[in-house]
PDB file of C-alpha atoms in Angstrom:
ATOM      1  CA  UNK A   1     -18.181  17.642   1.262  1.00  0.00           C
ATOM      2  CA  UNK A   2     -17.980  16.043  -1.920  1.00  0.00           C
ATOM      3  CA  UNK A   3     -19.075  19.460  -3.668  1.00  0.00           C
ATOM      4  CA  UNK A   4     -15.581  21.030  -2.688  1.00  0.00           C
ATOM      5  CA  UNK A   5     -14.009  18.461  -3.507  1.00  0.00           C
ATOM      6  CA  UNK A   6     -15.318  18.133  -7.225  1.00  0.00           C
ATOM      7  CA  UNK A   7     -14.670  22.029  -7.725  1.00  0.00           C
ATOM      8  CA  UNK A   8     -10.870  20.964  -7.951  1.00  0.00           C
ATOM      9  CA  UNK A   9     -11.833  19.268 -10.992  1.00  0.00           C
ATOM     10  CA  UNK A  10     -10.882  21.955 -14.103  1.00  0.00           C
ATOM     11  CA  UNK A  11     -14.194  23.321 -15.296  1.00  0.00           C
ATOM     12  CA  UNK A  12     -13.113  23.202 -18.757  1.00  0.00           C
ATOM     13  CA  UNK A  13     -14.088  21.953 -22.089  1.00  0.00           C
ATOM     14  CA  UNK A  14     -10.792  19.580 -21.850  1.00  0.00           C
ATOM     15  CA  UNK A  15     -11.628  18.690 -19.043  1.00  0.00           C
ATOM     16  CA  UNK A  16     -15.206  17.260 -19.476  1.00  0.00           C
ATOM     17  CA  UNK A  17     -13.674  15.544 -22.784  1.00  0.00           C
ATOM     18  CA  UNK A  18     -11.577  13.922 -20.725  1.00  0.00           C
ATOM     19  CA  UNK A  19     -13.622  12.449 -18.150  1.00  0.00           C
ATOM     20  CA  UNK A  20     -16.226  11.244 -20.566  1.00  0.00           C
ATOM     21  CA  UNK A  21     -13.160   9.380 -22.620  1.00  0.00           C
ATOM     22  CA  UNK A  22     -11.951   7.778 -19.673  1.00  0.00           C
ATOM     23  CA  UNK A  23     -15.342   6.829 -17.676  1.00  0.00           C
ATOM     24  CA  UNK A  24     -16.079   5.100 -21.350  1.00  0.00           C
ATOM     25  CA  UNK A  25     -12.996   3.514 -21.675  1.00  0.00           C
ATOM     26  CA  UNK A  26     -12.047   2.329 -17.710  1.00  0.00           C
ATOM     27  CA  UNK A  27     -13.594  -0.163 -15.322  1.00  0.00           C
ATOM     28  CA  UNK A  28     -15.403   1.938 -12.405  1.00  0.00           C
ATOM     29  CA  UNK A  29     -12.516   0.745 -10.359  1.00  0.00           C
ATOM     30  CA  UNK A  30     -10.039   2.304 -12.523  1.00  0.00           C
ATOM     31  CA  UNK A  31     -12.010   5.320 -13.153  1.00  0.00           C
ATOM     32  CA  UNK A  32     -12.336   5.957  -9.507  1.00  0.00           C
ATOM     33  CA  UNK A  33      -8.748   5.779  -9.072  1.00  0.00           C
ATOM     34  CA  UNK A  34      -7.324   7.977 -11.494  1.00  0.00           C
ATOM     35  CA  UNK A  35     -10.209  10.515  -9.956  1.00  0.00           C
ATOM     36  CA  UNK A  36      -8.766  10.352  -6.972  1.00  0.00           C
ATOM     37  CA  UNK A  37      -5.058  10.516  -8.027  1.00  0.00           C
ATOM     38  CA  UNK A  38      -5.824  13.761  -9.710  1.00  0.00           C
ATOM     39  CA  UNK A  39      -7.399  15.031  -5.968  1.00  0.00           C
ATOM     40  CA  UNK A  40      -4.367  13.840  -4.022  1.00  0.00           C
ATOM     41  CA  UNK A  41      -2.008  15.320  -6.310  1.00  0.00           C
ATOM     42  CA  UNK A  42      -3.652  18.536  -6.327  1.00  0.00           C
ATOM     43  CA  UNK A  43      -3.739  18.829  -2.700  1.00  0.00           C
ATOM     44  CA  UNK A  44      -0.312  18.054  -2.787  1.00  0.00           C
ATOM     45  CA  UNK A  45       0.248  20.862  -4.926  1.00  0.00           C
ATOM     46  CA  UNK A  46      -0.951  23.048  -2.588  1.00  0.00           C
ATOM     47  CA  UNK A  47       0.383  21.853   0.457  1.00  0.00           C
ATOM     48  CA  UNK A  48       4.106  22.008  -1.258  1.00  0.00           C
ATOM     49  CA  UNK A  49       2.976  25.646  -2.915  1.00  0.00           C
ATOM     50  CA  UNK A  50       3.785  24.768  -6.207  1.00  0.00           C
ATOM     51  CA  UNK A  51       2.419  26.627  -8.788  1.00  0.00           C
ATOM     52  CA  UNK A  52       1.101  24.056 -11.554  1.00  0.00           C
ATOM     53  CA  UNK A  53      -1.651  23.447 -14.688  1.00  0.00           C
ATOM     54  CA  UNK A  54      -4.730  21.815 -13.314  1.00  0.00           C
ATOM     55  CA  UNK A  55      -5.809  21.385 -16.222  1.00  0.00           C
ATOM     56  CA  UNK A  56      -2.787  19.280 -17.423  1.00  0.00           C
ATOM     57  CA  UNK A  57      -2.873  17.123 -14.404  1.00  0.00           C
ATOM     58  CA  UNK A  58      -6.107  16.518 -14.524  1.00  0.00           C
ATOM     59  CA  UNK A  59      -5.377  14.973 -18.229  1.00  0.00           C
ATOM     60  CA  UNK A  60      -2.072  13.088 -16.423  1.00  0.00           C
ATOM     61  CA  UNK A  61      -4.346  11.738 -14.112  1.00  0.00           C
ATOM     62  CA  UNK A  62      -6.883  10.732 -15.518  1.00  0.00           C
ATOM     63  CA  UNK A  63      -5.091   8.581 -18.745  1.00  0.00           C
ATOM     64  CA  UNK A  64      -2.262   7.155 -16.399  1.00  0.00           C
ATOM     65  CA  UNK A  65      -3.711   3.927 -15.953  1.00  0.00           C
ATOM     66  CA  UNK A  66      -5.039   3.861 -19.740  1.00  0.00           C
ATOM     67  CA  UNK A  67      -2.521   0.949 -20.728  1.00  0.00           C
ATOM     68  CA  UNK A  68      -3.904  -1.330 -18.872  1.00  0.00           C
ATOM     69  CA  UNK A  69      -7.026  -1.784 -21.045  1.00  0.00           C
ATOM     70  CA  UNK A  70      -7.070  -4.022 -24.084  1.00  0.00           C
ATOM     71  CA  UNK A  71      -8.070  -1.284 -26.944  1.00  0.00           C
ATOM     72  CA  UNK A  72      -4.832   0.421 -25.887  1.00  0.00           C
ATOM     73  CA  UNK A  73      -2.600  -1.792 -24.825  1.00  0.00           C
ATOM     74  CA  UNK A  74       0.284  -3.029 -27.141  1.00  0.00           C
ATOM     75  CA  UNK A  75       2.121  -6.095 -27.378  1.00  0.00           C
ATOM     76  CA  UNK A  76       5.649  -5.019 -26.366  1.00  0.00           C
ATOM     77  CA  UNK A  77       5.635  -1.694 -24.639  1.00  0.00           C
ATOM     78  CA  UNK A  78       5.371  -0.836 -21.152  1.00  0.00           C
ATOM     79  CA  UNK A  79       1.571   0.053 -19.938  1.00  0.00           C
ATOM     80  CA  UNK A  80       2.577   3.388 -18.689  1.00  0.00           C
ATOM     81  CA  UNK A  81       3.836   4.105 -21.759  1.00  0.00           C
ATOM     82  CA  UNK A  82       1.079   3.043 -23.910  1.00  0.00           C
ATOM     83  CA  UNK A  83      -1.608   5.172 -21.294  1.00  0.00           C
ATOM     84  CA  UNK A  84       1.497   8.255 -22.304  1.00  0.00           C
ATOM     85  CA  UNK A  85       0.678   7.246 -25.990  1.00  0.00           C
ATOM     86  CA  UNK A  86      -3.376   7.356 -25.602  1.00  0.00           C
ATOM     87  CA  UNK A  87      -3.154  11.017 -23.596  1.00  0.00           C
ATOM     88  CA  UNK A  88      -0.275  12.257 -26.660  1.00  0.00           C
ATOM     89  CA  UNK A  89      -3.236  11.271 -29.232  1.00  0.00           C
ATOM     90  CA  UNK A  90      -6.359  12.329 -27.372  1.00  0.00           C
ATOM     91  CA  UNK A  91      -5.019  16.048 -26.667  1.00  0.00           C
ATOM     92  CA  UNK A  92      -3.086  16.597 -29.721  1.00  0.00           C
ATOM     93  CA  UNK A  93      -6.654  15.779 -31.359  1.00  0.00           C
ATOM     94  CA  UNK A  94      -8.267  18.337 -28.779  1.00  0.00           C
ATOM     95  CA  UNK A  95      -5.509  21.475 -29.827  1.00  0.00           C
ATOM     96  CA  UNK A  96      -3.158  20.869 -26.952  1.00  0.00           C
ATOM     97  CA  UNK A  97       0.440  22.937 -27.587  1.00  0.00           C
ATOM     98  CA  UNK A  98       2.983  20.183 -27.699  1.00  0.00           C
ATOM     99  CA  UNK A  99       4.870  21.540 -24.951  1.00  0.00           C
ATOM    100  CA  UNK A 100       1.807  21.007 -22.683  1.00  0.00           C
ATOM    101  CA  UNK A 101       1.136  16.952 -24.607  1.00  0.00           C
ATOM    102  CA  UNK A 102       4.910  16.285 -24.101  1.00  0.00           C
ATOM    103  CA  UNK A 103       4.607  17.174 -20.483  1.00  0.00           C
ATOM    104  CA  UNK A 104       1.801  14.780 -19.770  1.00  0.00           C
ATOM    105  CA  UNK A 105       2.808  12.164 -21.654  1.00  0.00           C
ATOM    106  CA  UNK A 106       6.237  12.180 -19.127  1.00  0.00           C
ATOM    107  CA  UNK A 107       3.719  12.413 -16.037  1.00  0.00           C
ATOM    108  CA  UNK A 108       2.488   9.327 -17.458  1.00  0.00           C
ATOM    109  CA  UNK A 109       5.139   7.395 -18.251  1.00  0.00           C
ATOM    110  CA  UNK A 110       7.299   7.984 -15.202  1.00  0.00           C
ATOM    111  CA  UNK A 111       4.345   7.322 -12.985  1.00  0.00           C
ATOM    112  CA  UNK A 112       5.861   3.623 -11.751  1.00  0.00           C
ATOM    113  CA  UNK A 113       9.896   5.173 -11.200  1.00  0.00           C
ATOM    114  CA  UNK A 114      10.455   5.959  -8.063  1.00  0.00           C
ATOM    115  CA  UNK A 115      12.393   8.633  -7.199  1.00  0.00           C
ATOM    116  CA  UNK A 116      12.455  10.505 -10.097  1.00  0.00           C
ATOM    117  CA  UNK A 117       9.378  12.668 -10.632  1.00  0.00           C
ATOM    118  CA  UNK A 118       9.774  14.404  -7.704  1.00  0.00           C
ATOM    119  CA  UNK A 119      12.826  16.194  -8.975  1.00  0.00           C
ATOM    120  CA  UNK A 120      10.919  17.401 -12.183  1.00  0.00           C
ATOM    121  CA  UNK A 121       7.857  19.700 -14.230  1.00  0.00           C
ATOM    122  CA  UNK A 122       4.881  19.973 -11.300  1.00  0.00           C
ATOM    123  CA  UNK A 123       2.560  18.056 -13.278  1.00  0.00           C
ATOM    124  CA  UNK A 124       4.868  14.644 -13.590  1.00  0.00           C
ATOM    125  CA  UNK A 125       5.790  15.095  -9.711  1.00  0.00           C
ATOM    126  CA  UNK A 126       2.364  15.827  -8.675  1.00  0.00           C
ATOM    127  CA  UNK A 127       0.877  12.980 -10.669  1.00  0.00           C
ATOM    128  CA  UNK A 128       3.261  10.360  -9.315  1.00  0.00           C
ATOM    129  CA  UNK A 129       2.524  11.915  -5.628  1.00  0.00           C
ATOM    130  CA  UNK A 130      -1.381  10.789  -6.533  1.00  0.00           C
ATOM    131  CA  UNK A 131      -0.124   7.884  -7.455  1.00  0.00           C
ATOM    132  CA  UNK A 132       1.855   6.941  -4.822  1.00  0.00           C
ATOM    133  CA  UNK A 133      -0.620   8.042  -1.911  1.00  0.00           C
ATOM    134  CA  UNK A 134      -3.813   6.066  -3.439  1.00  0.00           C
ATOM    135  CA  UNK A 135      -2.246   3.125  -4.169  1.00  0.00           C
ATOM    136  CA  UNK A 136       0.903   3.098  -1.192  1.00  0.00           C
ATOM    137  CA  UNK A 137      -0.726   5.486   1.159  1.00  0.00           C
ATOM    138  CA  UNK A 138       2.996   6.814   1.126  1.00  0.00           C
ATOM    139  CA  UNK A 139       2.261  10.529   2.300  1.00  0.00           C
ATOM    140  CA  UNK A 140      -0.977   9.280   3.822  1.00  0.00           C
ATOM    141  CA  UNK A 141      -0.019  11.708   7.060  1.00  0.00           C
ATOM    142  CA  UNK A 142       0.388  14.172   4.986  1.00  0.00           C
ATOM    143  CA  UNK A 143      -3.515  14.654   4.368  1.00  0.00           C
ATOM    144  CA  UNK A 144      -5.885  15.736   6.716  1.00  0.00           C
ATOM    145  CA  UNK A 145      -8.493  12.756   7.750  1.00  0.00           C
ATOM    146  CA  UNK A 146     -10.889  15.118   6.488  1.00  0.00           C
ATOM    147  CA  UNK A 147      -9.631  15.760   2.777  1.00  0.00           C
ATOM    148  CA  UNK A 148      -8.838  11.832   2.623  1.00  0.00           C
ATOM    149  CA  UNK A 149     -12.574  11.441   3.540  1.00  0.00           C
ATOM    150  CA  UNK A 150     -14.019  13.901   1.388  1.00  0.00           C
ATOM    151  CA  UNK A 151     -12.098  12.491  -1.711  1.00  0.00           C
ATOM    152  CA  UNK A 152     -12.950   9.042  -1.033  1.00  0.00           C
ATOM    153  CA  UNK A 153     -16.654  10.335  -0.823  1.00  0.00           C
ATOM    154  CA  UNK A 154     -17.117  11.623  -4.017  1.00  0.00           C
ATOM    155  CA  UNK A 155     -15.113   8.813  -5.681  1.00  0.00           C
ATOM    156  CA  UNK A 156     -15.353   5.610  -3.335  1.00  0.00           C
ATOM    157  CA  UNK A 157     -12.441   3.438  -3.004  1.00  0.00           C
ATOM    158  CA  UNK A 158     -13.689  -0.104  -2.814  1.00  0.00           C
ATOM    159  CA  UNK A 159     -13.448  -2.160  -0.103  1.00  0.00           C
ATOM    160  CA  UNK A 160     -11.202  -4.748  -1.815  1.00  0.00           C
ATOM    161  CA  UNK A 161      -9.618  -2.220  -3.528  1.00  0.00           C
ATOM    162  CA  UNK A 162      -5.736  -3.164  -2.826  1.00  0.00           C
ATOM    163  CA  UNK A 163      -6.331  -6.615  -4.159  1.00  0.00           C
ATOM    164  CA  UNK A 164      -8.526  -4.996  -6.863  1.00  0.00           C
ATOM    165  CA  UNK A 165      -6.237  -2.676  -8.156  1.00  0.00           C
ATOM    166  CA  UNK A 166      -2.871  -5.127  -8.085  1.00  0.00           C
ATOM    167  CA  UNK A 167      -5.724  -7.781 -10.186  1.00  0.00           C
ATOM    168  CA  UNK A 168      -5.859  -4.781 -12.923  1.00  0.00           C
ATOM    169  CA  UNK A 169      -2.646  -4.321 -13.304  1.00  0.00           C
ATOM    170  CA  UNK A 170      -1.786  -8.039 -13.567  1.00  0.00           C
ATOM    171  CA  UNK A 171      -4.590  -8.263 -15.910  1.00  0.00           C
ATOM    172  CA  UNK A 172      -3.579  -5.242 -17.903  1.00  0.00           C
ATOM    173  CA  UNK A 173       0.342  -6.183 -18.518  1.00  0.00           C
ATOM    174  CA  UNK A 174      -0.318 -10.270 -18.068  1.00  0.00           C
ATOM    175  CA  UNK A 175       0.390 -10.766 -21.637  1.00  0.00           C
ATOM    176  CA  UNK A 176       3.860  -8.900 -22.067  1.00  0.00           C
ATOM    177  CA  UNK A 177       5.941  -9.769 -18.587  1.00  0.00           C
ATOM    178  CA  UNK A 178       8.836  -8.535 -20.444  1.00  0.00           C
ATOM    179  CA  UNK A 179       8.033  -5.102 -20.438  1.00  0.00           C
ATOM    180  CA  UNK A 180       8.153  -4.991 -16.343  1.00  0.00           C
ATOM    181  CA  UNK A 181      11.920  -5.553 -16.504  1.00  0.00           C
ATOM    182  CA  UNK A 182      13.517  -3.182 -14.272  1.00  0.00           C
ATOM    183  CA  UNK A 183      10.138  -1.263 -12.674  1.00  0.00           C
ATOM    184  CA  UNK A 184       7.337  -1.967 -10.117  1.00  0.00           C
ATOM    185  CA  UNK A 185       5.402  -3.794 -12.014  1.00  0.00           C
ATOM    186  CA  UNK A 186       7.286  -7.165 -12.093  1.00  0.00           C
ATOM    187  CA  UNK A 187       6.082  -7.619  -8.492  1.00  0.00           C
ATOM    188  CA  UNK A 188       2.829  -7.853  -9.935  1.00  0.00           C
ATOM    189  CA  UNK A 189       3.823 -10.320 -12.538  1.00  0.00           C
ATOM    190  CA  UNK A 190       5.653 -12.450  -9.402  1.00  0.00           C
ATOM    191  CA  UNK A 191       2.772 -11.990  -7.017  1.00  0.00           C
ATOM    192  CA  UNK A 192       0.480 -13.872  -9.798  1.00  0.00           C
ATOM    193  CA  UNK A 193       2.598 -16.374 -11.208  1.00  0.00           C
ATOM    194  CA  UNK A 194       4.888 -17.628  -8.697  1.00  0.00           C
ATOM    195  CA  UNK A 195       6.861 -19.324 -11.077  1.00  0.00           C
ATOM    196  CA  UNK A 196       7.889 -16.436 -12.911  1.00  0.00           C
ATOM    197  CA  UNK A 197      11.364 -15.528 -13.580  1.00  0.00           C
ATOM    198  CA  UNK A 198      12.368 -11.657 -13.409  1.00  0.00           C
ATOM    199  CA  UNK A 199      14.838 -10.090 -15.754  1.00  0.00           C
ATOM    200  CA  UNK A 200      18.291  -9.415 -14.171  1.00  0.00           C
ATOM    201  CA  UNK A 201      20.432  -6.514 -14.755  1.00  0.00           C
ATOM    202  CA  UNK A 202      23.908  -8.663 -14.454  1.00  0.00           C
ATOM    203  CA  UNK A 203      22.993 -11.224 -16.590  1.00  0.00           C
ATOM    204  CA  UNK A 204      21.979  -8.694 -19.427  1.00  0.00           C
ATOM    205  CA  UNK A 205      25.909  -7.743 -18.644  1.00  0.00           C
ATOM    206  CA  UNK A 206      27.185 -10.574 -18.607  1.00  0.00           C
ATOM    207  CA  UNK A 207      25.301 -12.287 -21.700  1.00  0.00           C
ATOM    208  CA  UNK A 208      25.979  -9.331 -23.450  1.00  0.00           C
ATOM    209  CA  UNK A 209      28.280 -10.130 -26.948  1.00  0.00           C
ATOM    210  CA  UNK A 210      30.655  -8.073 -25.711  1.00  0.00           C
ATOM    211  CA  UNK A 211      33.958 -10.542 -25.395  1.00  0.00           C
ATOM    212  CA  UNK A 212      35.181 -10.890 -22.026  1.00  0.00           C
ATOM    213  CA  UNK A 213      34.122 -11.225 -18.470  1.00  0.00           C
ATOM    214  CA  UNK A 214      33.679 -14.921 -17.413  1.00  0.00           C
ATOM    215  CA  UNK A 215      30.370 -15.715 -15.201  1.00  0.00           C
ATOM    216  CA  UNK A 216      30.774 -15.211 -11.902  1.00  0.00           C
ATOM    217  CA  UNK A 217      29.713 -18.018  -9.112  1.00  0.00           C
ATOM    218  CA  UNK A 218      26.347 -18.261  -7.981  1.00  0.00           C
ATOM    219  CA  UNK A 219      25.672 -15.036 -10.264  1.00  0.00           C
ATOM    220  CA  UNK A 220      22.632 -17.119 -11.656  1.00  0.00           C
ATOM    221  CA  UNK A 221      23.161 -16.627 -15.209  1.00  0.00           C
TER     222      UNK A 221
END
């Protein structure tokens, strides 16, 4: 079973590039994810009939969670945007058109916004959809119990793997909390350090230098 399921994998020189980059540069954890992200997504694909660039997603899915290691994670960006940074280099070095880089870089960045993706290029809604079922299990009706089998076959999903996965993001984006302002990934951030204080929207407004506009009660500015 795993067989079919690996043929959805691009047979391509890209392709192969890209696998051996990231199953150097992830955590088997990781690795296994992003694997799987790229299966859901394509079956998603298919069971919406969209007509989309396996090779491309393969490339979204694979670098999305990138930013979360140390060698390419910066100090003041958001991970997703950092993995969207690693993917930009790594096929502009391989001869990607920049139409096709540009495309996965926004698969990769807009991976954490709900909402969004959906309404866009293929390849950034079918990424997100991988996303979204491996980690949320958000459309996990929408897949047969026998291609959620075969996929976690050929790449196995641990058995701690929710607590596993929300520890790698923690431990990937730990050292810049600031950057989860206004996405996801400040849940992380609180789940870890309880004591953690998230960004707020009004405040921003009212703090702003803008004159006017006296705090409001109990607004906790």
């Amino acid at each position: 079973m795993s067989t079919s399921i690996e043929a959805f994998v691009p047979d391509s020189k890209l392709a192969r590039a890209v696998t051996a980059f990231v199953r150097d540069t992830e955590t088997e954890l990781l690795f296994n994810h992003s694997s799987r992200v790229y299966q859901f997504g394509t079956i998603a694909g298919v069971h919406r009939g969209l007509s989309f660039d396996r090779e491309l997603l393969y490339a979204g899915a694979m670098f999305h969670d990138v930013g979360l290691m140390a060698n390419y994670s910066s100090a003041n960006e958001r991970f997703e945007v950092d993995g969207a940074n690693a993917a930009r280099d790594f096929l502009k070095a391989h001869g990607v058109p920049e139409a096709d880089v540009y495309t996965v870089w926004t698969a990769i960045a807009l991976h954490t916004t709900p909402g969004i993706p959906i309404h866009m290029h293929a390849v950034v809604a079918l990424l997100t959809a991988g996303v979204e079922m491996d980690v949320l299990g958000l459309s996990y009706a929408d897949y047969s119990e026998v291609e959620r089998e075969a996929i976690v076959s050929a790449f196995p999903r641990a058995p701690d793997f929710k607590e596993g996965i929300i520890q790698a993001f923690y431990d990937g984006i730990r050292h810049k909390p600031d950057t989860t302002f206004g996405n996801v990934k400040a849940d992380v951030i609180a789940d870890k350090e309880p004591n953690f204080r998230r960004g707020n929207f009004c405040s921003l407004i009212r703090n702003s230098r803008w004159p006017g506009g006296d705090h409001a009660p109990g607004c906790g500015c």
